[in-house]
mmCIF file of C-alpha atoms in Angstrom:
data_model
loop_
_atom_site.group_PDB
_atom_site.id
_atom_site.type_symbol
_atom_site.label_atom_id
_atom_site.label_comp_id
_atom_site.label_asym_id
_atom_site.label_seq_id
_atom_site.Cartn_x
_atom_site.Cartn_y
_atom_site.Cartn_z
ATOM 1 C CA MET A 1 -0.461 -18.936 17.102
ATOM 2 C CA ASP A 2 -3.345 -16.529 16.635
ATOM 3 C CA VAL A 3 -6.897 -17.589 15.911
ATOM 4 C CA GLY A 4 -6.555 -16.800 12.202
ATOM 5 C CA GLN A 5 -3.564 -19.109 11.890
ATOM 6 C CA MET A 6 -5.325 -21.836 13.865
ATOM 7 C CA ARG A 7 -8.356 -21.623 11.584
ATOM 8 C CA ARG A 8 -6.147 -21.825 8.469
ATOM 9 C CA GLN A 9 -4.362 -24.825 9.926
ATOM 10 C CA TRP A 10 -7.724 -26.495 10.564
ATOM 11 C CA VAL A 11 -8.798 -25.889 6.977
ATOM 12 C CA GLU A 12 -5.560 -27.336 5.570
ATOM 13 C CA TYR A 13 -5.749 -30.364 7.830
ATOM 14 C CA THR A 14 -9.393 -31.019 7.010
ATOM 15 C CA LYS A 15 -8.678 -30.738 3.275
ATOM 16 C CA SER A 16 -5.840 -33.233 3.602
ATOM 17 C CA LEU A 17 -8.122 -35.742 5.329
ATOM 18 C CA PHE A 18 -10.512 -35.577 2.394
ATOM 19 C CA MET A 19 -7.780 -35.701 -0.217
ATOM 20 C CA GLU A 20 -6.104 -38.709 1.393
ATOM 21 C CA GLY A 21 -9.441 -40.503 1.449
ATOM 22 C CA PHE A 22 -9.771 -40.759 5.208
ATOM 23 C CA LEU A 23 -13.048 -38.856 5.061
ATOM 24 C CA ASP A 24 -15.679 -38.435 2.383
ATOM 25 C CA SER A 25 -18.678 -36.164 1.783
ATOM 26 C CA GLN A 26 -20.749 -37.962 4.408
ATOM 27 C CA PHE A 27 -18.521 -36.375 7.059
ATOM 28 C CA GLU A 28 -19.489 -32.997 5.607
ATOM 29 C CA GLN A 29 -23.146 -33.935 6.113
ATOM 30 C CA LEU A 30 -22.376 -34.415 9.802
ATOM 31 C CA GLN A 31 -20.602 -31.061 9.969
ATOM 32 C CA GLN A 32 -23.662 -29.428 8.416
ATOM 33 C CA LEU A 33 -25.851 -30.886 11.161
ATOM 34 C CA GLN A 34 -23.745 -29.184 13.832
ATOM 35 C CA ASP A 35 -24.832 -25.739 14.961
ATOM 36 C CA GLU A 36 -25.158 -23.569 18.086
ATOM 37 C CA SER A 37 -27.967 -25.732 19.437
ATOM 38 C CA ASN A 38 -25.862 -28.875 18.826
ATOM 39 C CA PRO A 39 -22.246 -27.672 19.027
ATOM 40 C CA ASP A 40 -20.758 -31.106 19.826
ATOM 41 C CA PHE A 41 -22.725 -33.176 17.368
ATOM 42 C CA VAL A 42 -19.783 -34.339 15.256
ATOM 43 C CA VAL A 43 -17.646 -35.293 18.263
ATOM 44 C CA GLU A 44 -20.600 -37.186 19.774
ATOM 45 C CA VAL A 45 -21.380 -39.179 16.665
ATOM 46 C CA VAL A 46 -17.712 -39.928 16.013
ATOM 47 C CA SER A 47 -17.274 -41.127 19.625
ATOM 48 C CA LEU A 48 -20.304 -43.362 19.220
ATOM 49 C CA PHE A 49 -18.755 -44.765 16.058
ATOM 50 C CA PHE A 50 -15.463 -45.640 17.757
ATOM 51 C CA GLU A 51 -17.253 -47.324 20.670
ATOM 52 C CA ASP A 52 -19.197 -49.327 18.109
ATOM 53 C CA SER A 53 -16.163 -50.133 15.940
ATOM 54 C CA GLU A 54 -14.034 -51.234 18.888
ATOM 55 C CA ARG A 55 -16.751 -53.612 20.035
ATOM 56 C CA LEU A 56 -17.195 -55.012 16.524
ATOM 57 C CA LEU A 57 -13.442 -55.429 16.009
ATOM 58 C CA ASN A 58 -13.248 -57.407 19.271
ATOM 59 C CA ASP A 59 -16.193 -59.545 18.164
ATOM 60 C CA LEU A 60 -14.498 -60.129 14.805
ATOM 61 C CA THR A 61 -11.206 -61.120 16.420
ATOM 62 C CA ARG A 62 -13.020 -63.643 18.590
ATOM 63 C CA ALA A 63 -15.089 -65.006 15.709
ATOM 64 C CA LEU A 64 -12.038 -65.507 13.487
ATOM 65 C CA ASP A 65 -10.158 -67.223 16.320
ATOM 66 C CA GLN A 66 -12.693 -70.036 16.522
ATOM 67 C CA PRO A 67 -11.560 -73.487 15.331
ATOM 68 C CA SER A 68 -14.551 -73.519 13.003
ATOM 69 C CA VAL A 69 -15.275 -70.016 11.689
ATOM 70 C CA ASP A 70 -18.920 -68.962 11.338
ATOM 71 C CA PHE A 71 -18.638 -66.849 8.164
ATOM 72 C CA LYS A 72 -22.233 -65.716 8.343
ATOM 73 C CA LEU A 73 -21.570 -64.236 11.760
ATOM 74 C CA VAL A 74 -18.302 -62.651 10.635
ATOM 75 C CA ASP A 75 -20.067 -61.169 7.618
ATOM 76 C CA SER A 76 -22.824 -59.712 9.781
ATOM 77 C CA TYR A 77 -20.261 -57.939 11.963
ATOM 78 C CA VAL A 78 -18.443 -56.561 8.913
ATOM 79 C CA HIS A 79 -21.757 -55.440 7.423
ATOM 80 C CA GLN A 80 -22.509 -53.466 10.603
ATOM 81 C CA LEU A 81 -19.072 -51.891 10.606
ATOM 82 C CA LYS A 82 -19.360 -51.025 6.935
ATOM 83 C CA GLY A 83 -22.712 -49.392 7.655
ATOM 84 C CA SER A 84 -21.585 -47.210 10.496
ATOM 85 C CA SER A 85 -18.238 -46.247 8.964
ATOM 86 C CA SER A 86 -20.091 -45.248 5.831
ATOM 87 C CA SER A 87 -22.507 -43.151 7.908
ATOM 88 C CA ILE A 88 -19.761 -41.027 9.412
ATOM 89 C CA GLY A 89 -17.781 -40.785 6.197
ATOM 90 C CA ALA A 90 -14.819 -42.912 7.308
ATOM 91 C CA SER A 91 -14.282 -44.079 3.767
ATOM 92 C CA ARG A 92 -11.024 -46.036 4.134
ATOM 93 C CA VAL A 93 -12.591 -48.114 6.911
ATOM 94 C CA LYS A 94 -15.661 -48.633 4.728
ATOM 95 C CA ASN A 95 -13.568 -49.736 1.752
ATOM 96 C CA ALA A 96 -11.592 -52.152 3.922
ATOM 97 C CA CYS A 97 -14.936 -53.638 5.022
ATOM 98 C CA ILE A 98 -16.053 -54.085 1.428
ATOM 99 C CA ALA A 99 -12.889 -56.096 0.672
ATOM 100 C CA PHE A 100 -13.422 -58.049 3.891
ATOM 101 C CA ARG A 101 -16.922 -59.105 2.845
ATOM 102 C CA ASN A 102 -15.595 -60.574 -0.387
ATOM 103 C CA PHE A 103 -13.328 -62.912 1.591
ATOM 104 C CA CYS A 104 -16.268 -63.849 3.840
ATOM 105 C CA GLU A 105 -18.224 -64.848 0.770
ATOM 106 C CA GLU A 106 -15.313 -67.008 -0.386
ATOM 107 C CA GLN A 107 -15.078 -68.447 3.131
ATOM 108 C CA ASN A 108 -11.365 -67.664 3.067
ATOM 109 C CA VAL A 109 -10.096 -67.603 6.667
ATOM 110 C CA GLU A 110 -6.622 -66.279 5.929
ATOM 111 C CA GLY A 111 -8.027 -63.592 3.672
ATOM 112 C CA CYS A 112 -10.472 -62.594 6.400
ATOM 113 C CA ARG A 113 -7.753 -62.411 9.023
ATOM 114 C CA ARG A 114 -5.646 -60.192 6.768
ATOM 115 C CA CYS A 115 -8.639 -57.953 6.160
ATOM 116 C CA LEU A 116 -9.325 -57.720 9.864
ATOM 117 C CA GLN A 117 -5.798 -56.398 10.367
ATOM 118 C CA GLN A 118 -6.366 -53.919 7.579
ATOM 119 C CA VAL A 119 -9.661 -52.710 9.060
ATOM 120 C CA LYS A 120 -8.093 -52.379 12.525
ATOM 121 C CA GLN A 121 -5.301 -50.301 11.039
ATOM 122 C CA GLU A 122 -7.625 -47.996 9.102
ATOM 123 C CA ASN A 123 -9.819 -47.597 12.156
ATOM 124 C CA LEU A 124 -6.843 -46.568 14.265
ATOM 125 C CA LEU A 125 -5.521 -44.203 11.600
ATOM 126 C CA VAL A 126 -8.789 -42.325 11.185
ATOM 127 C CA LYS A 127 -9.261 -42.246 14.956
ATOM 128 C CA ASN A 128 -5.900 -40.510 15.390
ATOM 129 C CA LYS A 129 -6.618 -38.107 12.550
ATOM 130 C CA LEU A 130 -9.994 -37.139 13.986
ATOM 131 C CA GLU A 131 -8.568 -36.726 17.493
ATOM 132 C CA THR A 132 -6.044 -34.307 16.044
ATOM 133 C CA LEU A 133 -8.806 -32.448 14.218
ATOM 134 C CA PHE A 134 -10.975 -32.167 17.330
ATOM 135 C CA ARG A 135 -8.008 -30.961 19.372
ATOM 136 C CA MET A 136 -7.488 -28.169 16.840
ATOM 137 C CA GLU A 137 -11.188 -27.297 17.136
ATOM 138 C CA GLN A 138 -10.942 -27.105 20.922
ATOM 139 C CA GLN A 139 -7.964 -24.755 20.629
ATOM 140 C CA ILE A 140 -9.802 -22.487 18.201
ATOM 141 C CA VAL A 141 -12.861 -22.290 20.438
ATOM 142 C CA ALA A 142 -10.709 -21.762 23.565
ATOM 143 C CA ALA A 143 -8.995 -18.843 21.816
ATOM 144 C CA GLY A 144 -12.412 -17.287 21.182
ATOM 145 C CA GLY A 145 -12.654 -18.242 17.521
ATOM 146 C CA SER A 146 -15.183 -20.269 15.550
ATOM 147 C CA ILE A 147 -14.650 -23.402 13.505
ATOM 148 C CA PRO A 148 -14.616 -22.596 9.771
ATOM 149 C CA ASN A 149 -17.525 -23.749 7.667
ATOM 150 C CA MET A 150 -16.265 -26.020 4.857
ATOM 151 C CA GLU A 151 -19.217 -25.023 2.683
ATOM 152 C CA GLN A 152 -18.292 -21.356 2.923
ATOM 153 C CA ILE A 153 -14.716 -22.123 1.962
ATOM 154 C CA GLY A 154 -16.095 -23.715 -1.167
ATOM 155 C CA PHE A 155 -14.508 -27.071 -0.552
ATOM 156 C CA MET B 1 -34.943 -22.281 2.882
ATOM 157 C CA ASP B 2 -38.483 -21.525 1.688
ATOM 158 C CA ASP B 3 -38.430 -24.722 -0.310
ATOM 159 C CA HIS B 4 -38.017 -26.835 2.820
ATOM 160 C CA HIS B 5 -40.776 -25.088 4.720
ATOM 161 C CA GLN B 6 -43.155 -25.542 1.816
ATOM 162 C CA LEU B 7 -42.337 -29.237 1.752
ATOM 163 C CA ILE B 8 -42.660 -29.722 5.465
ATOM 164 C CA ASN B 9 -45.878 -27.824 6.054
ATOM 165 C CA GLY B 10 -47.845 -29.293 3.167
ATOM 166 C CA VAL B 11 -48.497 -32.698 4.659
ATOM 167 C CA ALA B 12 -51.858 -33.887 5.964
ATOM 168 C CA GLY B 13 -50.961 -36.524 8.573
ATOM 169 C CA ARG B 14 -49.220 -34.091 10.905
ATOM 170 C CA ASN B 15 -49.120 -34.006 14.659
ATOM 171 C CA PRO B 16 -52.262 -31.903 15.374
ATOM 172 C CA GLU B 17 -50.711 -30.230 18.412
ATOM 173 C CA THR B 18 -47.383 -29.175 16.946
ATOM 174 C CA ASN B 19 -48.345 -29.284 13.269
ATOM 175 C CA LYS B 20 -45.080 -31.000 12.435
ATOM 176 C CA ILE B 21 -44.548 -34.076 10.265
ATOM 177 C CA THR B 22 -43.888 -37.127 12.431
ATOM 178 C CA ALA B 23 -41.423 -39.893 11.640
ATOM 179 C CA LEU B 24 -40.329 -43.227 13.045
ATOM 180 C CA ILE B 25 -36.704 -44.329 12.650
ATOM 181 C CA VAL B 26 -36.289 -48.097 12.710
ATOM 182 C CA ASP B 27 -32.597 -49.040 12.906
ATOM 183 C CA ASP B 28 -30.487 -51.220 15.196
ATOM 184 C CA ASN B 29 -27.291 -49.206 14.770
ATOM 185 C CA MET B 30 -26.722 -46.450 17.338
ATOM 186 C CA VAL B 31 -24.548 -44.360 15.019
ATOM 187 C CA ASN B 32 -27.261 -44.343 12.354
ATOM 188 C CA GLN B 33 -30.010 -43.735 14.904
ATOM 189 C CA THR B 34 -28.193 -40.632 16.139
ATOM 190 C CA ILE B 35 -27.487 -39.272 12.677
ATOM 191 C CA HIS B 36 -30.969 -39.924 11.290
ATOM 192 C CA HIS B 37 -32.605 -38.475 14.400
ATOM 193 C CA ARG B 38 -30.577 -35.281 14.048
ATOM 194 C CA LEU B 39 -31.117 -35.103 10.285
ATOM 195 C CA LEU B 40 -34.876 -35.284 10.685
ATOM 196 C CA HIS B 41 -34.855 -32.941 13.658
ATOM 197 C CA SER B 42 -32.856 -30.341 11.729
ATOM 198 C CA LEU B 43 -35.585 -30.366 9.076
ATOM 199 C CA GLY B 44 -38.250 -29.752 11.703
ATOM 200 C CA ILE B 45 -39.565 -33.307 11.764
ATOM 201 C CA GLU B 46 -40.632 -34.768 15.087
ATOM 202 C CA ASN B 47 -39.222 -38.244 15.298
ATOM 203 C CA GLN B 48 -38.970 -41.329 17.443
ATOM 204 C CA VAL B 49 -36.337 -44.059 17.290
ATOM 205 C CA VAL B 50 -36.766 -47.818 17.761
ATOM 206 C CA GLY B 51 -34.162 -50.560 17.474
ATOM 207 C CA ASN B 52 -35.784 -53.287 15.405
ATOM 208 C CA GLY B 53 -38.857 -54.310 13.402
ATOM 209 C CA LYS B 54 -40.711 -55.742 16.371
ATOM 210 C CA GLU B 55 -40.422 -52.489 18.301
ATOM 211 C CA ALA B 56 -41.785 -50.704 15.235
ATOM 212 C CA ILE B 57 -44.853 -52.975 15.279
ATOM 213 C CA ASP B 58 -45.264 -52.529 19.041
ATOM 214 C CA VAL B 59 -45.213 -48.750 18.820
ATOM 215 C CA HIS B 60 -47.973 -48.885 16.187
ATOM 216 C CA CYS B 61 -49.974 -51.316 18.314
ATOM 217 C CA SER B 62 -49.838 -48.789 21.110
ATOM 218 C CA GLY B 63 -51.838 -46.502 18.834
ATOM 219 C CA LYS B 64 -49.142 -44.204 17.473
ATOM 220 C CA ILE B 65 -49.070 -43.242 13.836
ATOM 221 C CA PHE B 66 -46.351 -41.542 11.776
ATOM 222 C CA ASP B 67 -46.303 -39.697 8.464
ATOM 223 C CA LEU B 68 -43.013 -41.363 7.597
ATOM 224 C CA ILE B 69 -41.243 -44.568 8.610
ATOM 225 C CA LEU B 70 -37.554 -44.946 7.813
ATOM 226 C CA MET B 71 -37.059 -48.701 7.833
ATOM 227 C CA ASP B 72 -33.635 -50.314 7.967
ATOM 228 C CA LEU B 73 -33.317 -53.776 6.414
ATOM 229 C CA ASP B 74 -30.949 -55.800 8.584
ATOM 230 C CA MET B 75 -32.077 -55.819 12.193
ATOM 231 C CA PRO B 76 -32.218 -58.440 14.936
ATOM 232 C CA VAL B 77 -35.523 -59.913 16.263
ATOM 233 C CA MET B 78 -37.498 -58.768 13.201
ATOM 234 C CA ASN B 79 -35.937 -57.382 10.026
ATOM 235 C CA GLY B 80 -37.217 -54.607 7.762
ATOM 236 C CA ILE B 81 -38.883 -56.903 5.227
ATOM 237 C CA GLU B 82 -40.988 -58.692 7.827
ATOM 238 C CA ALA B 83 -41.795 -55.477 9.682
ATOM 239 C CA THR B 84 -42.918 -53.747 6.465
ATOM 240 C CA ARG B 85 -45.157 -56.714 5.549
ATOM 241 C CA LYS B 86 -46.691 -56.749 9.034
ATOM 242 C CA LEU B 87 -47.331 -52.994 9.059
ATOM 243 C CA ARG B 88 -49.066 -53.176 5.680
ATOM 244 C CA ALA B 89 -51.077 -56.177 6.861
ATOM 245 C CA MET B 90 -52.111 -54.110 9.885
ATOM 246 C CA GLY B 91 -53.517 -51.511 7.491
ATOM 247 C CA ILE B 92 -50.780 -48.928 7.906
ATOM 248 C CA ARG B 93 -50.813 -46.841 4.705
ATOM 249 C CA ASN B 94 -48.280 -44.160 5.649
ATOM 250 C CA THR B 95 -45.050 -43.709 3.740
ATOM 251 C CA ILE B 96 -42.499 -46.402 4.472
ATOM 252 C CA VAL B 97 -39.036 -45.805 3.042
ATOM 253 C CA GLY B 98 -36.540 -48.641 3.093
ATOM 254 C CA VAL B 99 -33.044 -47.527 4.018
ATOM 255 C CA SER B 100 -30.150 -49.918 3.732
ATOM 256 C CA SER B 101 -26.520 -50.233 2.804
ATOM 257 C CA ARG B 102 -27.220 -53.391 0.831
ATOM 258 C CA SER B 103 -26.528 -53.015 -2.850
ATOM 259 C CA VAL B 104 -27.533 -56.453 -4.097
ATOM 260 C CA ASN B 105 -30.713 -56.059 -6.136
ATOM 261 C CA GLU B 106 -32.489 -59.260 -5.127
ATOM 262 C CA HIS B 107 -32.603 -58.207 -1.495
ATOM 263 C CA ILE B 108 -33.842 -54.758 -2.415
ATOM 264 C CA GLN B 109 -36.535 -56.276 -4.660
ATOM 265 C CA GLU B 110 -37.903 -58.377 -1.808
ATOM 266 C CA PHE B 111 -37.810 -55.364 0.477
ATOM 267 C CA VAL B 112 -39.674 -53.179 -2.025
ATOM 268 C CA GLU B 113 -42.258 -55.918 -2.621
ATOM 269 C CA ALA B 114 -42.919 -56.118 1.114
ATOM 270 C CA GLY B 115 -44.670 -52.763 0.716
ATOM 271 C CA LEU B 116 -42.174 -49.915 0.529
ATOM 272 C CA ASP B 117 -43.059 -46.575 -1.044
ATOM 273 C CA ASP B 118 -39.425 -45.795 -1.723
ATOM 274 C CA TYR B 119 -35.918 -47.099 -1.137
ATOM 275 C CA GLN B 120 -32.788 -45.126 -0.379
ATOM 276 C CA GLU B 121 -29.257 -46.379 -0.077
ATOM 277 C CA LYS B 122 -27.459 -45.494 3.124
ATOM 278 C CA PRO B 123 -25.989 -43.247 4.238
ATOM 279 C CA LEU B 124 -28.868 -40.812 4.308
ATOM 280 C CA THR B 125 -28.084 -37.245 3.374
ATOM 281 C CA ILE B 126 -30.037 -34.018 3.559
ATOM 282 C CA SER B 127 -30.850 -34.155 -0.151
ATOM 283 C CA LYS B 128 -32.054 -37.794 0.033
ATOM 284 C CA LEU B 129 -34.285 -36.851 2.923
ATOM 285 C CA LEU B 130 -35.739 -33.913 1.003
ATOM 286 C CA SER B 131 -36.593 -36.214 -1.885
ATOM 287 C CA ILE B 132 -38.288 -38.561 0.615
ATOM 288 C CA LEU B 133 -40.290 -35.660 2.045
ATOM 289 C CA ARG B 134 -41.517 -34.739 -1.406
ATOM 290 C CA LYS B 135 -42.930 -38.262 -1.663
ATOM 291 C CA VAL B 136 -44.575 -37.982 1.764
ATOM 292 C CA ARG B 137 -46.205 -34.733 0.710
ATOM 293 C CA ASN B 138 -47.339 -36.101 -2.663
ATOM 294 C CA GLN B 139 -48.881 -39.138 -1.023
ATOM 295 C CA ALA B 140 -50.746 -37.002 1.471
ATOM 296 C CA GLU B 141 -52.242 -35.014 -1.388
ATOM 297 C CA LEU B 142 -53.564 -38.080 -3.229
#
């Protein structure tokens, strides 16, 4: 594959991530903050997010396993996860968190456990998608090309 | 980007050595800290990051002052409402902007009444930040 083809593939893949709701405009904000002086900004922030989300998901699993569930605590974890997923534009994770908080308010343990599964799934999905995207970016750069600018494409 | 430069250079409380606007980011979430730090930096704003309301108070007690404080609401040790009240009680008159992902109005009302100049819903974007900077500049001109 030549660089041109790789770049086109990247554009198509990125568009699909937005169209399928995995990412929203906040992710574009992150891309706009990346430049020559900060070429790895998006990867760095996304990595930070997944470290954060993995820790929170473990905390949530533990909290929901307790014989007597502390819903305030569970809600505070979900609130944090909602906040950071929203900040990187991981909109399906964010939406799953919003649903989760409703069950916390109702103090519905089963509902919360179901939501936790949902959030874990969305987290894993977007993680895989972004890993694929970053791999494409590495290949483009290794072949001497530059990552397309979504703004320029008019997306 | 003449618009941005106009906005950024027209503020009185700048760092006298570098002539840049200074800001304090108060947020317990590392992802947000990183993004907000970079956002401000990309607009030429010198900024410092602390992890909760108490650290924000401490940094002011050490004598530092900032043109802009971006204050998160939910933080451990001391939250944004308490920190904003304390800063105002200390006589800090600089622009404090509440930033939170909370959408329930009663919480926002209490936060605003603690002494905020403005409130923005997270996540912060470049355009939200520019609107905040306009406020900082307008306040400096009063």
